Amino acid sequence: MRWPAFKDRDAGGRFILEAATFASSALFAGAALYISLVEHPARKTLAASSLDVPKSKGKAIKKSAIKSAVLQWRESYQRAAPLQVFYALVAGVGGMCNTFVLKEAAAWAWGGGLVAMNVPFTLLCLMPINKELGKRAEMAELEQETRGTSDREEETKVEEEEVEEADPVSRRVTFCLGSWSCSGLPSTKHLLRLWGQLHAVRAVLGLSGFLVLTAHILSVAHSRRASKVMIYG
């Protein structure tokens, strides 16, 4: 076993691994916070817009606005998901390697682990919502393509805002947390709101991991500075 020797032999490799872990945690936390604090609230505002629908059709206005919001969600999700998964995995693997392979402080494992927890959390809690919102986006896109054939056809589409849990031919969307479980066919607006709440958990996990790593790095830097003062002072 030569793992312990690696720490003394290749300080450059250790620095690269630590830098990659810290940078990935920072990128994940920054992106997650941006989505929770900026993008998703803007998406809610988009759901209230109605510029392309006559004001005489109140229900159609809501429907069109929510379609725009879910389509924007899909485009954002398809671009952000691969990056966020990559950042989370790099932070998690890097943190574990720093602690258990290079024998660094446990803070690396804690910080990287908090960021990496977003992967199982997403698979268990958000994936059912992601899939359902993806289906809603496909339906909205299809309706946009076939739109304009007749006013009657447009008005007979599914009014998503009026679908309640009492729907007799309902599907079931089950989430991992029992208190957030809901049966029936939830409205797209409800799913977007719930997605935002669950994504806030991801932002908290990412920010917590980043802060743990930041505190550790600052602590190490302070200790080294104090040691130099004692030696040369």
Steps between C-alpha positions, in 0.01 A plus 500: 500500500658824384211737560654672807824560307305682230430784741869574552615418148249693293399823670401642162249221443357552848457871433321431170262256670424743781451787255267290283295400804468855627430650157232240425325567830509874431364459146222269617398728787509809281289345225249353746460831681457684171221264397322526836539875550485632143394260228210317662340818641528645149332186369210565737475851362498356149205283600305819570568658161236498229622714214420252222141420605189718462383641833149370436616144566590496867556124531691486173726776629595297807547187295726667244710669768553175691595324177766764441633448853523122472666523158757739644553261793573212260754699300676611818493153657646328194796736504561523874454137607817353338717779641356474850541122507861538388576762766336293774689182407836675473449667838390174662772277355766764552400555860506128579838454331647792693388355832534123457778472240719802568423496874395864509248645745151354527361838393573406139277194524226695679504788256519290187247254640242772563527614140490142368185427703315698236529207259300244706267775624420594141446139394268426793309826542517706184519244220125416509422872473760550228349221290146631544601857415684366197178334382307822557759690296467253212122536509529879506738495206269273303205726573696802384580326172136414436368829634279721289289231332188628669391683813284204597790258488712733710233532768446124528861436602568385855463794738797423721406751766167326562625142533457397862574192705141381457557420131359143463750404230797635689865413488715492810808707556677378813791679661738355756376718787161384619384845603561621145336204331199577289265277308302593196627716220667810648489817297812616320504810719501283813782283364712804418443638849590167662805466277620840619461398865694177452768672296554738791613194699763433235617860525532468879699175469732651243552820697561304822767287335667806351502680837651196674784488248548877512520498880754216492720670241495828691580317823800326342624826352467674838688218676785514251523876533509473879773236478716725284457786744612278788803375307622830362352735757 
